[in-house]
Amino acid sequence: MPEIGEVARIVNYIHKNLVGKSLAVVKAQHDENVFGKVGTSAAEFEKTLTGKKVVDAEQQGKYFWLVMSSPPHPLFHFGMAGWWKIRNLETAYYRPSKPQEDIWPPKYWKFTLETASDDPKQPKSEHAFVDFRRFARIRLVDCAAQDLRNVSPLKENGPDPVLDKDILTEEWLVQKLQSKHIPVKALLLDQANISGIGNWVGDELLFDAKIHPEQYSNTLTPAQMKQLHKSIQYVCSTAVELLAESDKFPEHWLFKHRWGKGKKDDPQRLPNGEKIKFITVGGRTSAIVPSVQKKTGEVAGDIDDDENEGNEKPKSTKRKAPKKEAEDDEEPVNSDSKPRKASKSKKKAVKEEPDNDDADQANSNNVPIREQPPPSKKAKGKVKTEAKNSSHASNKANAPRTPKTSKAGVEPKAIEETDGLRRSTRVSAAAR
């Protein structure tokens, strides 16, 4: 998501290429998410802007707007993947991995603007707002330009760390931190508290302040809160001054080394070898350096320890299949041969049994753990033969017997009984 630095980059491009010019052609295609959810339509947008002059462009955090020669004024938010493009000029803050198609209007455009070209020294400029994920928002705010920050939605947003330094003082921040009992990163990401801080900026300033993102805001020490204020000012101001040009960011920044998460054989580390780990805070993936960002107070959940810090997974709590389950997976054998164990794939299926609280959770063969399948046809044949030859065997098995010693000193019926049990065991194994 474009954050405070990326939005400042676009405002800079607008100042250079659009401010002071009149809009000769305005085209918009309606998107119920982008326009409709905030009470605007593409037709209204076209009608309002056509023929007007762009007087200025301003920003508050992740919001930016055009100051027109008369109200209403268009107010924009990029959402997750929105962006502002200018024909024949690269505005991206990163280098695309693949060559971009040279088409105009660009894919996923929501509106295009074309300036008048009366002056040959100032050729026309063409602009487009694009968003393939449709989380962007385009509004028309009908008020005086100087009052824009005092009406919705800007008035519900907190101070801008760069523009409102007179508001976002150390004392203000201390009061805000102490009034909340939430993870400090969650507080920073809430635009109602501070405008413009997104995921990567939040990670960067917490790394600079040496604060763990999960620590509750009201457990920070006075020294930590003082340093956090300095880090907010430093990181946000630097990102804006450099217009989010990441190649120009300081080499010691976490930003320069955090990307590439999940690549095989490529653990994320700082140049000094300190490991970068990833955790989830406030529903967002957060990059941290555990050796730098220590937990010094109560932490969200308060159950993590140093061993489980970062993206290391805690010990598995999955239920293991009973030992008998593995034994039941043996193949049927003759009495003269040793049992052959189940294949590795079968054992693995038992070991990787899904974690579920239901007692009848199915294993990899879709058979409930406590429910055994019926015996095979071969096994049924053995059972029927045994039943035919000894229909009263089950009654004898439960009846008291008088031991009769054979020549070998073993009671004959016991041998037959033992054989029967062995056969029964083999039948059960075959069934399983």
Tab-separated table of C-alpha atoms in Angstrom:
chain	number	residue	atom	x	y	z
A	1	MET	CA	0.000	0.000	0.000
A	2	PRO	CA	1.313	3.479	-0.847
A	3	GLU	CA	2.209	5.243	2.389
A	4	ILE	CA	3.241	8.740	3.377
A	5	GLY	CA	6.386	8.798	1.197
A	6	GLU	CA	4.745	7.311	-1.893
A	7	VAL	CA	1.830	9.753	-1.715
A	8	ALA	CA	4.297	12.642	-1.348
A	9	ARG	CA	5.961	11.383	-4.536
A	10	ILE	CA	2.740	11.684	-6.530
A	11	VAL	CA	1.907	15.097	-5.094
A	12	ASN	CA	5.355	16.200	-6.268
A	13	TYR	CA	4.683	14.905	-9.794
A	14	ILE	CA	1.300	16.666	-9.856
A	15	HIS	CA	2.932	19.939	-8.842
A	16	LYS	CA	5.386	19.637	-11.704
A	17	ASN	CA	3.028	18.415	-14.423
A	18	LEU	CA	-0.542	19.444	-13.619
A	19	VAL	CA	-0.780	22.412	-11.237
A	20	GLY	CA	-1.482	25.662	-13.083
A	21	LYS	CA	-3.091	23.908	-16.058
A	22	SER	CA	-6.726	23.613	-17.130
A	23	LEU	CA	-8.394	20.275	-17.732
A	24	ALA	CA	-9.604	20.107	-21.317
A	25	VAL	CA	-10.718	16.472	-21.302
A	26	VAL	CA	-11.845	14.402	-18.321
A	27	LYS	CA	-12.962	10.802	-18.777
A	28	ALA	CA	-14.067	8.420	-16.029
A	29	GLN	CA	-15.504	4.921	-16.040
A	30	HIS	CA	-17.728	4.115	-13.139
A	31	ASP	CA	-16.613	1.664	-10.488
A	32	GLU	CA	-19.053	1.127	-7.660
A	33	ASN	CA	-16.232	0.366	-5.233
A	34	VAL	CA	-13.941	3.249	-6.121
A	35	PHE	CA	-16.554	5.950	-6.743
A	36	GLY	CA	-19.862	4.632	-5.483
A	37	LYS	CA	-18.883	3.586	-1.964
A	38	VAL	CA	-18.025	7.193	-1.117
A	39	GLY	CA	-21.041	8.764	-2.779
A	40	THR	CA	-19.490	9.793	-6.092
A	41	SER	CA	-20.099	8.703	-9.680
A	42	ALA	CA	-17.919	8.751	-12.761
A	43	ALA	CA	-20.376	11.039	-14.567
A	44	GLU	CA	-20.362	13.547	-11.715
A	45	PHE	CA	-16.561	13.438	-11.588
A	46	GLU	CA	-16.304	14.221	-15.314
A	47	LYS	CA	-18.810	17.061	-15.152
A	48	THR	CA	-17.218	18.652	-12.069
A	49	LEU	CA	-13.616	18.734	-13.295
A	50	THR	CA	-13.936	19.426	-17.029
A	51	GLY	CA	-12.782	22.935	-17.924
A	52	LYS	CA	-11.498	23.781	-14.435
A	53	LYS	CA	-7.959	24.790	-13.530
A	54	VAL	CA	-5.803	22.851	-11.073
A	55	VAL	CA	-4.599	25.446	-8.580
A	56	ASP	CA	-2.672	23.251	-6.142
A	57	ALA	CA	-2.166	19.719	-4.800
A	58	GLU	CA	-1.964	18.841	-1.106
A	59	GLN	CA	-1.585	15.835	1.186
A	60	GLN	CA	-2.459	14.517	4.621
A	61	GLY	CA	-0.951	11.132	5.352
A	62	LYS	CA	-2.254	8.672	2.772
A	63	TYR	CA	-4.845	11.120	1.378
A	64	PHE	CA	-4.134	13.719	-1.314
A	65	TRP	CA	-6.311	16.097	-3.278
A	66	LEU	CA	-6.416	18.617	-6.107
A	67	VAL	CA	-7.337	22.177	-5.270
A	68	MET	CA	-9.510	23.312	-8.163
A	69	SER	CA	-10.374	26.839	-9.288
A	70	SER	CA	-13.747	26.312	-7.604
A	71	PRO	CA	-15.287	23.593	-5.403
A	72	PRO	CA	-15.915	20.723	-5.206
A	73	HIS	CA	-12.374	19.369	-4.996
A	74	PRO	CA	-11.389	15.760	-5.829
A	75	LEU	CA	-9.950	13.817	-2.872
A	76	PHE	CA	-8.064	10.557	-3.426
A	77	HIS	CA	-6.884	7.533	-1.470
A	78	PHE	CA	-4.833	4.841	-3.229
A	79	GLY	CA	-6.046	1.949	-1.091
A	80	MET	CA	-3.912	-1.179	-1.460
A	81	ALA	CA	-2.704	-0.860	-5.031
A	82	GLY	CA	-3.878	2.409	-6.572
A	83	TRP	CA	-1.484	4.701	-8.411
A	84	TRP	CA	-1.202	7.842	-10.511
A	85	LYS	CA	0.328	7.553	-13.969
A	86	ILE	CA	1.546	10.237	-16.366
A	87	ARG	CA	1.924	9.509	-20.045
A	88	ASN	CA	5.553	9.243	-21.204
A	89	LEU	CA	6.797	9.679	-17.646
A	90	GLU	CA	7.616	6.965	-15.115
A	91	THR	CA	6.108	7.750	-11.726
A	92	ALA	CA	6.640	4.373	-10.032
A	93	TYR	CA	8.698	4.291	-6.849
A	94	TYR	CA	10.051	0.833	-7.713
A	95	ARG	CA	11.436	-0.844	-10.788
A	96	PRO	CA	8.872	-3.243	-12.273
A	97	SER	CA	10.183	-6.796	-12.678
A	98	LYS	CA	8.616	-6.965	-16.159
A	99	PRO	CA	8.540	-4.311	-18.901
A	100	GLN	CA	5.319	-2.307	-18.751
A	101	GLU	CA	2.987	-2.183	-21.735
A	102	ASP	CA	3.110	1.146	-23.503
A	103	ILE	CA	-0.620	1.625	-23.881
A	104	TRP	CA	-2.857	4.589	-23.089
A	105	PRO	CA	-5.097	4.755	-21.250
A	106	PRO	CA	-3.331	2.204	-19.055
A	107	LYS	CA	-4.979	-0.968	-17.781
A	108	TYR	CA	-7.351	-0.648	-14.830
A	109	TRP	CA	-7.813	3.101	-15.298
A	110	LYS	CA	-10.581	4.798	-13.320
A	111	PHE	CA	-10.229	8.271	-14.826
A	112	THR	CA	-7.958	10.147	-17.221
A	113	LEU	CA	-7.159	13.854	-17.368
A	114	GLU	CA	-5.855	15.788	-20.367
A	115	THR	CA	-4.716	19.387	-20.079
A	116	ALA	CA	-5.328	22.148	-22.608
A	117	SER	CA	-2.457	22.798	-25.045
A	118	ASP	CA	-2.911	26.436	-26.066
A	119	ASP	CA	0.727	27.278	-25.337
A	120	PRO	CA	3.135	25.443	-27.672
A	121	LYS	CA	5.853	25.754	-25.032
A	122	GLN	CA	3.716	23.744	-22.641
A	123	PRO	CA	2.534	20.589	-24.406
A	124	LYS	CA	-0.532	18.849	-23.084
A	125	SER	CA	-0.115	16.511	-20.132
A	126	GLU	CA	-2.096	13.290	-19.762
A	127	HIS	CA	-2.738	11.651	-16.395
A	128	ALA	CA	-4.517	8.485	-15.257
A	129	PHE	CA	-5.627	7.038	-11.922
A	130	VAL	CA	-5.357	3.225	-11.919
A	131	ASP	CA	-6.304	0.530	-9.435
A	132	PHE	CA	-6.511	-3.169	-10.257
A	133	ARG	CA	-7.617	-4.193	-6.753
A	134	ARG	CA	-10.400	-1.595	-6.499
A	135	PHE	CA	-9.716	-0.561	-2.905
A	136	ALA	CA	-8.952	3.031	-3.906
A	137	ARG	CA	-11.473	5.780	-3.171
A	138	ILE	CA	-12.299	8.897	-5.196
A	139	ARG	CA	-14.460	11.587	-3.613
A	140	LEU	CA	-15.712	15.054	-4.451
A	141	VAL	CA	-15.644	17.343	-1.410
A	142	ASP	CA	-17.786	20.455	-1.703
A	143	CYS	CA	-16.159	23.020	0.580
A	144	ALA	CA	-13.583	25.773	0.484
A	145	ALA	CA	-10.075	24.460	-0.167
A	146	GLN	CA	-8.749	25.754	3.150
A	147	ASP	CA	-11.443	23.809	5.008
A	148	LEU	CA	-10.774	20.400	3.454
A	149	ARG	CA	-8.845	19.128	6.474
A	150	ASN	CA	-11.702	20.072	8.759
A	151	VAL	CA	-14.336	17.936	7.034
A	152	SER	CA	-14.771	14.186	6.613
A	153	PRO	CA	-12.870	12.039	6.024
A	154	LEU	CA	-9.757	14.092	6.812
A	155	LYS	CA	-10.983	15.396	10.145
A	156	GLU	CA	-11.287	11.824	11.455
A	157	ASN	CA	-7.609	11.183	10.682
A	158	GLY	CA	-4.750	11.980	13.032
A	159	PRO	CA	-1.977	14.520	12.462
A	160	ASP	CA	0.502	14.143	9.622
A	161	PRO	CA	3.992	13.425	11.068
A	162	VAL	CA	5.664	15.800	8.574
A	163	LEU	CA	3.090	18.560	8.112
A	164	ASP	CA	1.802	18.684	11.693
A	165	LYS	CA	4.956	18.615	13.798
A	166	ASP	CA	3.482	21.337	15.980
A	167	ILE	CA	0.665	18.911	16.915
A	168	LEU	CA	2.522	15.600	16.968
A	169	THR	CA	4.855	16.616	19.770
A	170	GLU	CA	6.569	14.289	22.237
A	171	GLU	CA	4.025	15.188	24.928
A	172	TRP	CA	1.135	14.481	22.555
A	173	LEU	CA	2.597	11.091	21.648
A	174	VAL	CA	3.201	10.115	25.288
A	175	GLN	CA	-0.412	10.890	26.140
A	176	LYS	CA	-1.640	8.884	23.133
A	177	LEU	CA	0.520	5.859	23.980
A	178	GLN	CA	-0.474	5.830	27.636
A	179	SER	CA	-4.179	6.130	26.844
A	180	LYS	CA	-4.217	2.856	24.885
A	181	HIS	CA	-3.610	-0.769	25.849
A	182	ILE	CA	-2.877	-2.215	22.418
A	183	PRO	CA	0.268	-3.394	20.594
A	184	VAL	CA	2.299	-0.325	19.739
A	185	LYS	CA	2.389	-1.145	16.018
A	186	ALA	CA	-1.402	-1.482	15.895
A	187	LEU	CA	-1.625	2.003	17.422
A	188	LEU	CA	0.742	3.427	14.819
A	189	LEU	CA	-1.136	1.836	11.900
A	190	ASP	CA	-4.475	3.286	13.024
A	191	GLN	CA	-4.918	6.379	10.847
A	192	ALA	CA	-7.219	7.881	13.462
A	193	ASN	CA	-4.123	8.248	15.656
A	194	ILE	CA	-1.458	9.268	13.156
A	195	SER	CA	-1.870	9.787	9.407
A	196	GLY	CA	0.380	8.189	6.821
A	197	ILE	CA	2.111	5.376	8.724
A	198	GLY	CA	1.634	2.053	6.976
A	199	ASN	CA	3.214	-1.368	7.301
A	200	TRP	CA	6.760	-0.790	6.142
A	201	VAL	CA	7.049	2.671	7.705
A	202	GLY	CA	5.745	1.276	11.011
A	203	ASP	CA	8.308	-1.529	10.943
A	204	GLU	CA	11.097	0.893	10.063
A	205	LEU	CA	10.462	3.386	12.818
A	206	LEU	CA	10.002	0.660	15.463
A	207	PHE	CA	13.303	-0.897	14.363
A	208	ASP	CA	14.940	2.520	14.601
A	209	ALA	CA	13.431	2.984	18.086
A	210	LYS	CA	14.441	-0.588	19.134
A	211	ILE	CA	10.872	-1.366	20.234
A	212	HIS	CA	9.122	-4.700	19.785
A	213	PRO	CA	5.904	-4.173	17.743
A	214	GLU	CA	3.815	-6.462	19.979
A	215	GLN	CA	4.565	-4.604	23.200
A	216	TYR	CA	1.569	-2.782	24.643
A	217	SER	CA	1.777	0.957	24.098
A	218	ASN	CA	1.145	1.867	27.738
A	219	THR	CA	4.034	-0.317	28.956
A	220	LEU	CA	6.744	1.647	27.153
A	221	THR	CA	9.249	3.428	29.326
A	222	PRO	CA	9.670	7.235	29.146
A	223	ALA	CA	12.969	6.715	27.324
A	224	GLN	CA	11.303	4.435	24.765
A	225	MET	CA	8.486	6.911	24.130
A	226	LYS	CA	10.982	9.718	23.680
A	227	GLN	CA	12.951	7.671	21.177
A	228	LEU	CA	9.791	6.568	19.366
A	229	HIS	CA	8.856	10.197	18.778
A	230	LYS	CA	12.297	10.868	17.306
A	231	SER	CA	12.052	7.780	15.105
A	232	ILE	CA	8.616	8.779	13.768
A	233	GLN	CA	9.924	12.198	12.782
A	234	TYR	CA	13.136	10.800	11.289
A	235	VAL	CA	11.693	7.939	9.221
A	236	CYS	CA	8.625	9.814	7.923
A	237	SER	CA	10.570	12.959	7.063
A	238	THR	CA	13.273	10.973	5.265
A	239	ALA	CA	10.718	8.964	3.255
A	240	VAL	CA	8.955	12.182	2.178
A	241	GLU	CA	12.149	14.089	1.381
A	242	LEU	CA	13.409	11.225	-0.786
A	243	LEU	CA	9.946	10.815	-2.374
A	244	ALA	CA	9.960	7.113	-1.432
A	245	GLU	CA	12.930	6.545	-3.767
A	246	SER	CA	14.035	3.352	-2.042
A	247	ASP	CA	17.428	3.288	-3.795
A	248	LYS	CA	18.278	6.428	-1.846
A	249	PHE	CA	17.195	5.118	1.566
A	250	PRO	CA	19.983	4.747	4.155
A	251	GLU	CA	21.774	1.399	3.957
A	252	HIS	CA	21.166	0.671	7.634
A	253	TRP	CA	17.387	0.822	7.173
A	254	LEU	CA	15.434	-2.394	7.609
A	255	PHE	CA	13.655	-1.587	4.334
A	256	LYS	CA	16.816	-2.327	2.338
A	257	HIS	CA	17.041	-5.904	3.620
A	258	ARG	CA	13.518	-7.093	4.484
A	259	TRP	CA	12.199	-8.061	1.060
A	260	GLY	CA	12.337	-11.557	-0.373
A	261	LYS	CA	10.534	-13.200	2.547
A	262	GLY	CA	9.811	-16.854	1.871
A	263	LYS	CA	12.562	-17.467	-0.678
A	264	LYS	CA	14.295	-20.805	-0.252
A	265	ASP	CA	17.815	-20.779	1.165
A	266	ASP	CA	17.658	-17.022	1.512
A	267	PRO	CA	17.265	-16.085	5.168
A	268	GLN	CA	16.744	-12.364	5.672
A	269	ARG	CA	19.638	-10.742	7.530
A	270	LEU	CA	21.109	-7.323	8.103
A	271	PRO	CA	24.625	-6.669	6.785
A	272	ASN	CA	25.984	-7.343	10.293
A	273	GLY	CA	24.402	-10.815	10.278
A	274	GLU	CA	21.470	-10.098	12.593
A	275	LYS	CA	18.451	-12.129	11.545
A	276	ILE	CA	15.205	-10.559	10.337
A	277	LYS	CA	12.078	-12.437	11.361
A	278	PHE	CA	8.429	-12.040	10.506
A	279	ILE	CA	5.449	-12.067	12.844
A	280	THR	CA	1.819	-10.991	12.581
A	281	VAL	CA	0.771	-7.917	14.540
A	282	GLY	CA	-2.663	-6.374	14.164
A	283	GLY	CA	-3.356	-8.657	11.218
A	284	ARG	CA	-0.289	-7.427	9.310
A	285	THR	CA	3.006	-9.169	8.632
A	286	SER	CA	5.714	-7.358	10.543
A	287	ALA	CA	9.475	-7.515	10.026
A	288	ILE	CA	11.520	-7.398	13.224
A	289	VAL	CA	15.106	-7.930	14.344
A	290	PRO	CA	14.727	-9.808	17.666
A	291	SER	CA	18.309	-9.118	18.754
A	292	VAL	CA	17.555	-5.374	18.543
A	293	GLN	CA	13.845	-5.129	19.366
A	294	LYS	CA	13.599	-6.683	22.821
A	295	LYS	CA	10.379	-7.136	24.764
A	296	THR	CA	10.678	-4.909	27.818
A	297	GLY	CA	7.066	-4.979	28.978
A	298	GLU	CA	3.738	-6.724	28.619
A	299	VAL	CA	3.238	-8.120	25.135
A	300	ALA	CA	0.067	-8.930	23.202
A	301	GLY	CA	-0.956	-12.427	24.301
A	302	ASP	CA	1.987	-12.403	26.719
A	303	ILE	CA	2.777	-16.024	25.918
A	304	ASP	CA	5.696	-15.715	23.526
A	305	ASP	CA	9.211	-16.306	24.751
A	306	ASP	CA	12.590	-15.834	23.121
A	307	GLU	CA	12.459	-19.271	21.567
A	308	ASN	CA	9.206	-18.594	19.760
A	309	GLU	CA	9.981	-14.990	18.890
A	310	GLY	CA	9.715	-14.019	15.250
A	311	ASN	CA	8.590	-16.449	12.621
A	312	GLU	CA	9.739	-19.567	14.425
A	313	LYS	CA	6.854	-21.934	14.809
A	314	PRO	CA	5.931	-23.158	18.295
A	315	LYS	CA	5.981	-26.841	19.033
A	316	SER	CA	3.215	-28.688	17.251
A	317	THR	CA	0.087	-29.431	19.244
A	318	LYS	CA	-1.334	-31.828	16.668
A	319	ARG	CA	-2.681	-35.113	17.999
A	320	LYS	CA	-0.513	-38.049	17.111
A	321	ALA	CA	-2.153	-41.272	16.026
A	322	PRO	CA	-2.037	-44.005	18.682
A	323	LYS	CA	0.729	-46.550	18.355
A	324	LYS	CA	-1.852	-49.264	17.713
A	325	GLU	CA	-3.033	-47.324	14.676
A	326	ALA	CA	0.367	-47.755	13.063
A	327	GLU	CA	0.417	-51.455	13.966
A	328	ASP	CA	-3.008	-51.921	12.418
A	329	ASP	CA	-1.547	-50.584	9.188
A	330	GLU	CA	0.572	-53.679	8.722
A	331	GLU	CA	-0.019	-55.929	5.735
A	332	PRO	CA	-1.540	-59.417	6.233
A	333	VAL	CA	1.158	-62.069	6.491
A	334	ASN	CA	1.489	-65.899	6.861
A	335	SER	CA	2.347	-67.417	10.175
A	336	ASP	CA	5.869	-68.284	8.976
A	337	SER	CA	6.884	-64.807	7.850
A	338	LYS	CA	7.621	-61.617	9.767
A	339	PRO	CA	5.126	-58.789	9.580
A	340	ARG	CA	5.900	-56.258	6.841
A	341	LYS	CA	5.517	-52.661	8.028
A	342	ALA	CA	3.413	-50.133	6.262
A	343	SER	CA	4.905	-47.996	3.517
A	344	LYS	CA	6.399	-44.622	4.404
A	345	SER	CA	3.602	-42.800	2.665
A	346	LYS	CA	1.019	-44.444	4.920
A	347	LYS	CA	2.990	-43.659	8.057
A	348	LYS	CA	3.406	-40.078	6.929
A	349	ALA	CA	-0.326	-39.791	6.408
A	350	VAL	CA	-0.904	-40.851	9.994
A	351	LYS	CA	1.771	-38.519	11.336
A	352	GLU	CA	0.442	-35.488	9.459
A	353	GLU	CA	-3.085	-35.942	10.702
A	354	PRO	CA	-4.936	-32.598	10.561
A	355	ASP	CA	-5.395	-30.819	13.857
A	356	ASN	CA	-9.073	-30.934	14.733
A	357	ASP	CA	-10.983	-31.152	17.973
A	358	ASP	CA	-13.495	-33.623	16.516
A	359	ALA	CA	-12.933	-37.144	17.790
A	360	ASP	CA	-13.793	-38.625	14.377
A	361	GLN	CA	-11.393	-36.470	12.345
A	362	ALA	CA	-10.574	-38.321	9.121
A	363	ASN	CA	-7.034	-39.478	8.284
A	364	SER	CA	-5.400	-39.202	4.870
A	365	ASN	CA	-7.486	-42.124	3.539
A	366	ASN	CA	-10.692	-40.360	4.600
A	367	VAL	CA	-11.366	-43.050	7.200
A	368	PRO	CA	-12.317	-41.881	10.710
A	369	ILE	CA	-9.582	-42.721	13.170
A	370	ARG	CA	-11.786	-44.653	15.571
A	371	GLU	CA	-13.847	-46.372	12.899
A	372	GLN	CA	-12.380	-49.456	11.195
A	373	PRO	CA	-13.432	-50.477	7.654
A	374	PRO	CA	-15.128	-53.839	7.020
A	375	PRO	CA	-12.871	-56.817	6.303
A	376	SER	CA	-11.860	-57.572	2.722
A	377	LYS	CA	-13.474	-60.368	0.694
A	378	LYS	CA	-10.452	-62.593	1.310
A	379	ALA	CA	-10.676	-61.989	5.011
A	380	LYS	CA	-14.435	-62.620	4.970
A	381	GLY	CA	-13.752	-66.020	3.370
A	382	LYS	CA	-11.453	-66.990	6.202
A	383	VAL	CA	-13.983	-65.888	8.754
A	384	LYS	CA	-16.783	-67.890	7.098
A	385	THR	CA	-14.575	-71.033	6.929
A	386	GLU	CA	-13.721	-70.771	10.598
A	387	ALA	CA	-17.362	-70.216	11.487
A	388	LYS	CA	-18.500	-73.244	9.424
A	389	ASN	CA	-15.910	-75.663	10.867
A	390	SER	CA	-16.381	-74.533	14.472
A	391	SER	CA	-19.800	-72.953	14.898
A	392	HIS	CA	-19.614	-73.310	18.651
A	393	ALA	CA	-15.982	-72.013	18.942
A	394	SER	CA	-17.048	-68.718	20.439
A	395	ASN	CA	-18.999	-70.450	23.201
A	396	LYS	CA	-16.067	-72.726	23.977
A	397	ALA	CA	-13.721	-69.753	24.110
A	398	ASN	CA	-15.702	-68.238	26.974
A	399	ALA	CA	-16.504	-71.502	28.824
A	400	PRO	CA	-14.255	-72.760	31.675
A	401	ARG	CA	-11.918	-75.568	30.593
A	402	THR	CA	-10.194	-78.402	32.421
A	403	PRO	CA	-6.543	-78.394	31.445
A	404	LYS	CA	-5.414	-81.615	29.713
A	405	THR	CA	-1.715	-82.003	29.332
A	406	SER	CA	-0.468	-83.437	26.029
A	407	LYS	CA	2.770	-85.285	25.506
A	408	ALA	CA	4.542	-82.037	24.853
A	409	GLY	CA	3.139	-80.648	28.100
A	410	VAL	CA	0.850	-78.158	26.369
A	411	GLU	CA	-2.917	-78.322	26.428
A	412	PRO	CA	-4.073	-79.116	22.818
A	413	LYS	CA	-7.135	-76.904	22.892
A	414	ALA	CA	-5.015	-73.978	24.020
A	415	ILE	CA	-2.814	-74.460	20.940
A	416	GLU	CA	-5.885	-74.487	18.708
A	417	GLU	CA	-7.212	-71.474	20.539
A	418	THR	CA	-3.919	-69.614	20.168
A	419	ASP	CA	-3.871	-70.442	16.464
A	420	GLY	CA	-7.385	-69.129	16.209
A	421	LEU	CA	-6.354	-65.863	17.816
A	422	ARG	CA	-3.414	-65.582	15.465
A	423	ARG	CA	-5.675	-66.172	12.502
A	424	SER	CA	-8.101	-63.627	13.912
A	425	THR	CA	-5.265	-61.126	14.267
A	426	ARG	CA	-4.264	-61.653	10.660
A	427	VAL	CA	-7.853	-61.197	9.533
A	428	SER	CA	-8.068	-57.956	11.518
A	429	ALA	CA	-4.816	-56.746	9.974
A	430	ALA	CA	-6.067	-57.545	6.504
A	431	ALA	CA	-9.253	-55.701	7.205
A	432	ARG	CA	-7.349	-52.666	8.246
